[in-house]
Amino acid sequence: MGHSHAHHDHGHSHTHNVNKKTLKISFFIISTYMIIEVIGGVLTNSLALLSDAGHMLSDAAALGLSFLAMKFGEKQPTLEKTFGYRRFEILAALLNGVTLVIISIYIFWEAYNRLLAPPHVISKGMLIISSIGLLVNIIVAFILLKGDTSDNLNIRSAFLHVLGDLLGSVGAIIAALLIMFFGWNLADPIASVVVAILIIISAWRVTRDSLHILMEGSPPGVDVGDIKEQLLSISHVIDVHDLHVWAISSDFLSLSCHIKIGDCDNYERVLNEATKLLKDKYHINHTTIQIDHLNSDCSTSEVHCN
């Protein structure tokens, strides 16, 4: 049995530290302004501001949970938790997705009631607060872009939420202007519905991706069929079967498979080539590869090349 687990290199460690820093700074900025927006929403009687604050609350929770997930993920594996606490990141993302759904349902319900009886909204205060909110979201979006938004699920989900918030702030600004110049109070609940739709979209993406990982689905961007073809192209390899690729967390991929060869003398060479291929081309560092002789059958527990 061949087993390879490359340790985190300096580049990965640097990315991890940058991700933590961006999450921490973003969390404090979003949390602070969320409180201001809640107060502003209550004082101006604006559901659009309150719904945007609700989205910011989910953002703050996502950022805080993501930061904690990274801290927990640094803990060393134990005999009871052989992969450590890396899955905490995915559980945090799933919890965040479910929270977003609950918040959006509440906003839809409140917006429905306000559409039936549009309340008076203090448009000037709403405009000022939503404009500052737009600026805050732009700043946080730029901060998060310094992190790993392409590979890290929590950084990406936090970035998507902030983009949703940013669009929500734009909606609140437009609603405030419509109320200010045309006295159209219906613009407030309509803007809140737009925000709720954005929240639902974010919730769907985050929940879908986290459930996919929890169900041990193949990682996004990884073509299992292509991996099999590449392994089969290695000299002396006759067959590849029981191939599984999954993610422990969004940036920790694992693979296990059986490779059949015709001559046990090539065991080391095939194992080393396969491990190198998986690491260099697919960035899969945690691999468990069993090399079988052509005439052996894994299901009958016969002797393998190792």
Tab-separated table of N, CA and C in Angstrom, residues 54-159:
chain	number	residue	atom	x	y	z
A	54	GLY	N	-29.806	42.325	8.120
A	54	GLY	CA	-29.945	40.875	8.298
A	54	GLY	C	-28.935	40.113	7.469
A	55	HIS	N	-28.725	40.611	6.255
A	55	HIS	CA	-27.715	39.998	5.400
A	55	HIS	C	-26.324	40.211	5.984
A	56	MET	N	-26.117	41.400	6.537
A	56	MET	CA	-24.822	41.683	7.172
A	56	MET	C	-24.602	40.800	8.399
A	57	LEU	N	-25.699	40.509	9.119
A	57	LEU	CA	-25.602	39.611	10.273
A	57	LEU	C	-25.126	38.238	9.816
A	58	SER	N	-25.693	37.760	8.706
A	58	SER	CA	-25.270	36.453	8.188
A	58	SER	C	-23.821	36.518	7.700
A	59	ASP	N	-23.452	37.679	7.144
A	59	ASP	CA	-22.059	37.866	6.726
A	59	ASP	C	-21.120	37.792	7.914
A	60	ALA	N	-21.500	38.526	8.977
A	60	ALA	CA	-20.665	38.552	10.188
A	60	ALA	C	-20.535	37.142	10.771
A	61	ALA	N	-21.668	36.412	10.781
A	61	ALA	CA	-21.646	35.038	11.291
A	61	ALA	C	-20.749	34.164	10.421
A	62	ALA	N	-20.876	34.345	9.089
A	62	ALA	CA	-20.065	33.548	8.154
A	62	ALA	C	-18.582	33.830	8.344
A	63	LEU	N	-18.251	35.114	8.461
A	63	LEU	CA	-16.853	35.497	8.631
A	63	LEU	C	-16.297	34.989	9.957
A	64	GLY	N	-17.096	35.151	11.028
A	64	GLY	CA	-16.668	34.694	12.350
A	64	GLY	C	-16.490	33.184	12.399
A	65	LEU	N	-17.475	32.455	11.838
A	65	LEU	CA	-17.407	30.996	11.821
A	65	LEU	C	-16.245	30.512	10.958
A	66	SER	N	-16.024	31.205	9.837
A	66	SER	CA	-14.919	30.836	8.945
A	66	SER	C	-13.576	31.009	9.640
A	67	PHE	N	-13.457	32.104	10.385
A	67	PHE	CA	-12.216	32.356	11.123
A	67	PHE	C	-12.002	31.270	12.180
A	68	LEU	N	-13.078	30.948	12.922
A	68	LEU	CA	-12.984	29.894	13.939
A	68	LEU	C	-12.659	28.548	13.289
A	69	ALA	N	-13.255	28.320	12.102
A	69	ALA	CA	-13.005	27.063	11.392
A	69	ALA	C	-11.532	26.924	11.046
A	70	MET	N	-10.923	28.017	10.618
A	70	MET	CA	-9.496	27.977	10.289
A	70	MET	C	-8.645	27.751	11.529
A	71	LYS	N	-9.046	28.362	12.641
A	71	LYS	CA	-8.322	28.160	13.900
A	71	LYS	C	-8.436	26.706	14.352
A	72	PHE	N	-9.666	26.150	14.260
A	72	PHE	CA	-9.875	24.756	14.632
A	72	PHE	C	-9.111	23.828	13.689
A	73	GLY	N	-9.082	24.207	12.392
A	73	GLY	CA	-8.412	23.390	11.390
A	73	GLY	C	-6.918	23.259	11.624
A	74	GLU	N	-6.350	24.186	12.420
A	74	GLU	CA	-4.919	24.143	12.717
A	74	GLU	C	-4.583	23.087	13.770
A	75	LYS	N	-5.611	22.602	14.465
A	75	LYS	CA	-5.372	21.596	15.495
A	75	LYS	C	-4.858	20.304	14.863
A	76	GLN	N	-3.940	19.665	15.544
A	76	GLN	CA	-3.346	18.436	15.032
A	76	GLN	C	-4.349	17.278	15.105
A	77	PRO	N	-4.288	16.352	14.131
A	77	PRO	CA	-5.159	15.169	14.160
A	77	PRO	C	-4.904	14.332	15.412
A	78	THR	N	-5.921	13.625	15.846
A	78	THR	CA	-5.798	12.720	16.989
A	78	THR	C	-6.235	11.320	16.552
A	79	LEU	N	-6.104	10.349	17.443
A	79	LEU	CA	-6.545	8.995	17.124
A	79	LEU	C	-8.059	8.932	16.948
A	80	GLU	N	-8.776	9.842	17.600
A	80	GLU	CA	-10.234	9.888	17.473
A	80	GLU	C	-10.667	10.696	16.247
A	81	LYS	N	-9.948	11.779	15.972
A	81	LYS	CA	-10.250	12.632	14.807
A	81	LYS	C	-9.013	12.645	13.915
A	82	THR	N	-8.928	11.627	13.050
A	82	THR	CA	-7.710	11.416	12.270
A	82	THR	C	-7.441	12.508	11.233
A	83	PHE	N	-8.471	13.273	10.872
A	83	PHE	CA	-8.272	14.404	9.969
A	83	PHE	C	-8.322	15.730	10.728
A	84	GLY	N	-8.264	15.652	12.055
A	84	GLY	CA	-8.340	16.871	12.856
A	84	GLY	C	-9.722	17.486	12.799
A	85	TYR	N	-9.771	18.818	12.748
A	85	TYR	CA	-11.049	19.541	12.758
A	85	TYR	C	-11.302	20.263	11.435
A	86	ARG	N	-10.723	19.742	10.354
A	86	ARG	CA	-10.837	20.425	9.067
A	86	ARG	C	-12.285	20.525	8.589
A	87	ARG	N	-13.105	19.537	8.919
A	87	ARG	CA	-14.489	19.545	8.462
A	87	ARG	C	-15.324	20.645	9.124
A	88	PHE	N	-14.805	21.231	10.208
A	88	PHE	CA	-15.538	22.302	10.883
A	88	PHE	C	-15.823	23.442	9.904
A	89	GLU	N	-14.889	23.664	8.984
A	89	GLU	CA	-15.064	24.713	7.968
A	89	GLU	C	-16.325	24.470	7.145
A	90	ILE	N	-16.543	23.211	6.743
A	90	ILE	CA	-17.687	22.872	5.906
A	90	ILE	C	-18.983	22.953	6.716
A	91	LEU	N	-18.935	22.504	7.968
A	91	LEU	CA	-20.114	22.602	8.835
A	91	LEU	C	-20.493	24.061	9.056
A	92	ALA	N	-19.478	24.924	9.199
A	92	ALA	CA	-19.721	26.361	9.371
A	92	ALA	C	-20.399	26.934	8.139
A	93	ALA	N	-19.932	26.527	6.962
A	93	ALA	CA	-20.522	27.004	5.713
A	93	ALA	C	-21.971	26.530	5.571
A	94	LEU	N	-22.240	25.279	5.955
A	94	LEU	CA	-23.595	24.735	5.883
A	94	LEU	C	-24.527	25.483	6.836
A	95	LEU	N	-24.059	25.715	8.060
A	95	LEU	CA	-24.852	26.457	9.043
A	95	LEU	C	-25.162	27.859	8.531
A	96	ASN	N	-24.187	28.463	7.895
A	96	ASN	CA	-24.365	29.794	7.340
A	96	ASN	C	-25.431	29.793	6.247
A	97	GLY	N	-25.389	28.785	5.375
A	97	GLY	CA	-26.369	28.678	4.300
A	97	GLY	C	-27.787	28.532	4.828
A	98	VAL	N	-27.960	27.695	5.848
A	98	VAL	CA	-29.288	27.493	6.452
A	98	VAL	C	-29.774	28.786	7.115
A	99	THR	N	-28.865	29.489	7.784
A	99	THR	CA	-29.212	30.759	8.423
A	99	THR	C	-29.697	31.778	7.397
A	100	LEU	N	-29.037	31.824	6.253
A	100	LEU	CA	-29.433	32.736	5.179
A	100	LEU	C	-30.853	32.453	4.699
A	101	VAL	N	-31.208	31.184	4.599
A	101	VAL	CA	-32.561	30.801	4.160
A	101	VAL	C	-33.598	31.312	5.152
A	102	ILE	N	-33.336	31.118	6.448
A	102	ILE	CA	-34.274	31.558	7.492
A	102	ILE	C	-34.454	33.076	7.456
A	103	ILE	N	-33.349	33.807	7.313
A	103	ILE	CA	-33.408	35.276	7.261
A	103	ILE	C	-34.219	35.743	6.052
A	104	SER	N	-33.987	35.119	4.898
A	104	SER	CA	-34.684	35.534	3.686
A	104	SER	C	-36.193	35.269	3.781
A	105	ILE	N	-36.577	34.149	4.406
A	105	ILE	CA	-38.006	33.850	4.593
A	105	ILE	C	-38.665	34.926	5.447
A	106	TYR	N	-37.981	35.354	6.516
A	106	TYR	CA	-38.510	36.415	7.373
A	106	TYR	C	-38.677	37.725	6.588
A	107	ILE	N	-37.680	38.051	5.758
A	107	ILE	CA	-37.752	39.295	4.972
A	107	ILE	C	-38.922	39.238	3.988
A	108	PHE	N	-39.117	38.088	3.328
A	108	PHE	CA	-40.239	37.937	2.401
A	108	PHE	C	-41.571	38.167	3.119
A	109	TRP	N	-41.702	37.591	4.316
A	109	TRP	CA	-42.946	37.725	5.084
A	109	TRP	C	-43.192	39.177	5.490
A	110	GLU	N	-42.174	39.827	5.985
A	110	GLU	CA	-42.300	41.216	6.416
A	110	GLU	C	-42.580	42.126	5.203
A	111	ALA	N	-41.930	41.845	4.090
A	111	ALA	CA	-42.147	42.636	2.868
A	111	ALA	C	-43.588	42.484	2.373
A	112	TYR	N	-44.121	41.283	2.476
A	112	TYR	CA	-45.517	41.023	2.074
A	112	TYR	C	-46.474	41.901	2.881
A	113	ASN	N	-46.254	41.953	4.183
A	113	ASN	CA	-47.109	42.782	5.039
A	113	ASN	C	-46.981	44.261	4.701
A	114	ARG	N	-45.778	44.688	4.365
A	114	ARG	CA	-45.550	46.105	4.048
A	114	ARG	C	-46.084	46.481	2.670
A	115	LEU	N	-46.125	45.519	1.780
A	115	LEU	CA	-46.721	45.784	0.464
A	115	LEU	C	-48.219	46.028	0.591
A	116	LEU	N	-48.844	45.354	1.550
A	116	LEU	CA	-50.274	45.532	1.789
A	116	LEU	C	-50.559	46.881	2.447
A	117	ALA	N	-49.644	47.315	3.311
A	117	ALA	CA	-49.811	48.604	4.015
A	117	ALA	C	-48.456	49.299	4.099
A	118	PRO	N	-48.054	50.006	3.040
A	118	PRO	CA	-46.740	50.670	3.020
A	118	PRO	C	-46.605	51.697	4.146
A	119	PRO	N	-45.598	51.561	5.008
A	119	PRO	CA	-45.397	52.505	6.111
A	119	PRO	C	-44.604	53.733	5.662
A	120	HIS	N	-44.613	54.749	6.495
A	120	HIS	CA	-43.819	55.942	6.196
A	120	HIS	C	-42.347	55.648	6.497
A	121	VAL	N	-41.468	56.025	5.563
A	121	VAL	CA	-40.035	55.784	5.708
A	121	VAL	C	-39.293	57.120	5.644
A	122	ILE	N	-38.346	57.312	6.572
A	122	ILE	CA	-37.517	58.527	6.563
A	122	ILE	C	-36.428	58.325	5.510
A	123	SER	N	-36.686	58.828	4.294
A	123	SER	CA	-35.836	58.527	3.142
A	123	SER	C	-34.432	59.118	3.248
A	124	LYS	N	-34.311	60.316	3.848
A	124	LYS	CA	-32.990	60.958	3.923
A	124	LYS	C	-32.021	60.126	4.763
A	125	GLY	N	-32.483	59.713	5.943
A	125	GLY	CA	-31.641	58.872	6.808
A	125	GLY	C	-31.337	57.540	6.160
A	126	MET	N	-32.340	56.994	5.447
A	126	MET	CA	-32.169	55.717	4.741
A	126	MET	C	-31.090	55.848	3.657
A	127	LEU	N	-31.100	56.971	2.939
A	127	LEU	CA	-30.131	57.208	1.876
A	127	LEU	C	-28.713	57.317	2.426
A	128	ILE	N	-28.552	58.059	3.524
A	128	ILE	CA	-27.224	58.243	4.119
A	128	ILE	C	-26.648	56.911	4.593
A	129	ILE	N	-27.460	56.146	5.334
A	129	ILE	CA	-26.990	54.880	5.914
A	129	ILE	C	-26.687	53.843	4.831
A	130	SER	N	-27.569	53.770	3.816
A	130	SER	CA	-27.338	52.792	2.742
A	130	SER	C	-26.128	53.171	1.894
A	131	SER	N	-25.865	54.461	1.745
A	131	SER	CA	-24.690	54.912	0.978
A	131	SER	C	-23.400	54.538	1.712
A	132	ILE	N	-23.405	54.744	3.027
A	132	ILE	CA	-22.234	54.339	3.826
A	132	ILE	C	-22.076	52.818	3.763
A	133	GLY	N	-23.220	52.115	3.804
A	133	GLY	CA	-23.191	50.653	3.711
A	133	GLY	C	-22.574	50.174	2.417
A	134	LEU	N	-22.879	50.865	1.323
A	134	LEU	CA	-22.284	50.525	0.026
A	134	LEU	C	-20.762	50.676	0.075
A	135	LEU	N	-20.310	51.768	0.664
A	135	LEU	CA	-18.876	52.020	0.790
A	135	LEU	C	-18.200	50.950	1.644
A	136	VAL	N	-18.829	50.599	2.755
A	136	VAL	CA	-18.296	49.567	3.652
A	136	VAL	C	-18.162	48.224	2.919
A	137	ASN	N	-19.203	47.865	2.160
A	137	ASN	CA	-19.171	46.590	1.435
A	137	ASN	C	-18.100	46.570	0.356
A	138	ILE	N	-17.888	47.710	-0.298
A	138	ILE	CA	-16.830	47.787	-1.315
A	138	ILE	C	-15.459	47.571	-0.670
A	139	ILE	N	-15.249	48.205	0.492
A	139	ILE	CA	-13.982	48.057	1.218
A	139	ILE	C	-13.750	46.604	1.628
A	140	VAL	N	-14.794	45.967	2.207
A	140	VAL	CA	-14.674	44.580	2.662
A	140	VAL	C	-14.451	43.630	1.476
A	141	ALA	N	-15.128	43.899	0.348
A	141	ALA	CA	-14.949	43.066	-0.844
A	141	ALA	C	-13.492	43.096	-1.309
A	142	PHE	N	-12.885	44.277	-1.300
A	142	PHE	CA	-11.478	44.401	-1.695
A	142	PHE	C	-10.561	43.683	-0.708
A	143	ILE	N	-10.908	43.740	0.580
A	143	ILE	CA	-10.111	43.042	1.596
A	143	ILE	C	-10.168	41.529	1.364
A	144	LEU	N	-11.384	41.013	1.111
A	144	LEU	CA	-11.550	39.574	0.900
A	144	LEU	C	-10.879	39.098	-0.385
A	145	LEU	N	-10.776	39.982	-1.368
A	145	LEU	CA	-10.109	39.611	-2.627
A	145	LEU	C	-8.636	39.290	-2.408
A	146	LYS	N	-8.073	39.765	-1.304
A	146	LYS	CA	-6.681	39.456	-0.978
A	146	LYS	C	-6.546	38.013	-0.490
A	147	GLY	N	-7.676	37.418	-0.092
A	147	GLY	CA	-7.678	36.032	0.345
A	147	GLY	C	-7.854	35.089	-0.835
A	148	ASP	N	-8.032	33.799	-0.536
A	148	ASP	CA	-8.131	32.759	-1.563
A	148	ASP	C	-9.593	32.535	-1.941
A	149	THR	N	-10.152	33.433	-2.767
A	149	THR	CA	-11.575	33.346	-3.128
A	149	THR	C	-11.849	32.248	-4.159
A	150	SER	N	-10.809	31.686	-4.760
A	150	SER	CA	-11.019	30.667	-5.787
A	150	SER	C	-11.103	29.254	-5.217
A	151	ASP	N	-10.305	28.956	-4.198
A	151	ASP	CA	-10.233	27.580	-3.684
A	151	ASP	C	-10.842	27.383	-2.304
A	152	ASN	N	-10.870	28.425	-1.478
A	152	ASN	CA	-11.363	28.261	-0.115
A	152	ASN	C	-12.860	28.559	-0.057
A	153	LEU	N	-13.652	27.543	0.341
A	153	LEU	CA	-15.114	27.659	0.324
A	153	LEU	C	-15.622	28.792	1.196
A	154	ASN	N	-15.059	28.940	2.391
A	154	ASN	CA	-15.555	29.965	3.301
A	154	ASN	C	-15.175	31.370	2.853
A	155	ILE	N	-13.968	31.536	2.330
A	155	ILE	CA	-13.576	32.848	1.805
A	155	ILE	C	-14.476	33.203	0.627
A	156	ARG	N	-14.716	32.216	-0.239
A	156	ARG	CA	-15.561	32.458	-1.411
A	156	ARG	C	-16.993	32.777	-1.010
A	157	SER	N	-17.535	32.017	-0.042
A	157	SER	CA	-18.915	32.265	0.379
A	157	SER	C	-19.043	33.630	1.043
A	158	ALA	N	-18.038	34.005	1.845
A	158	ALA	CA	-18.062	35.322	2.484
A	158	ALA	C	-18.014	36.423	1.427
A	159	PHE	N	-17.198	36.214	0.393
A	159	PHE	CA	-17.089	37.200	-0.691
A	159	PHE	C	-18.419	37.332	-1.430
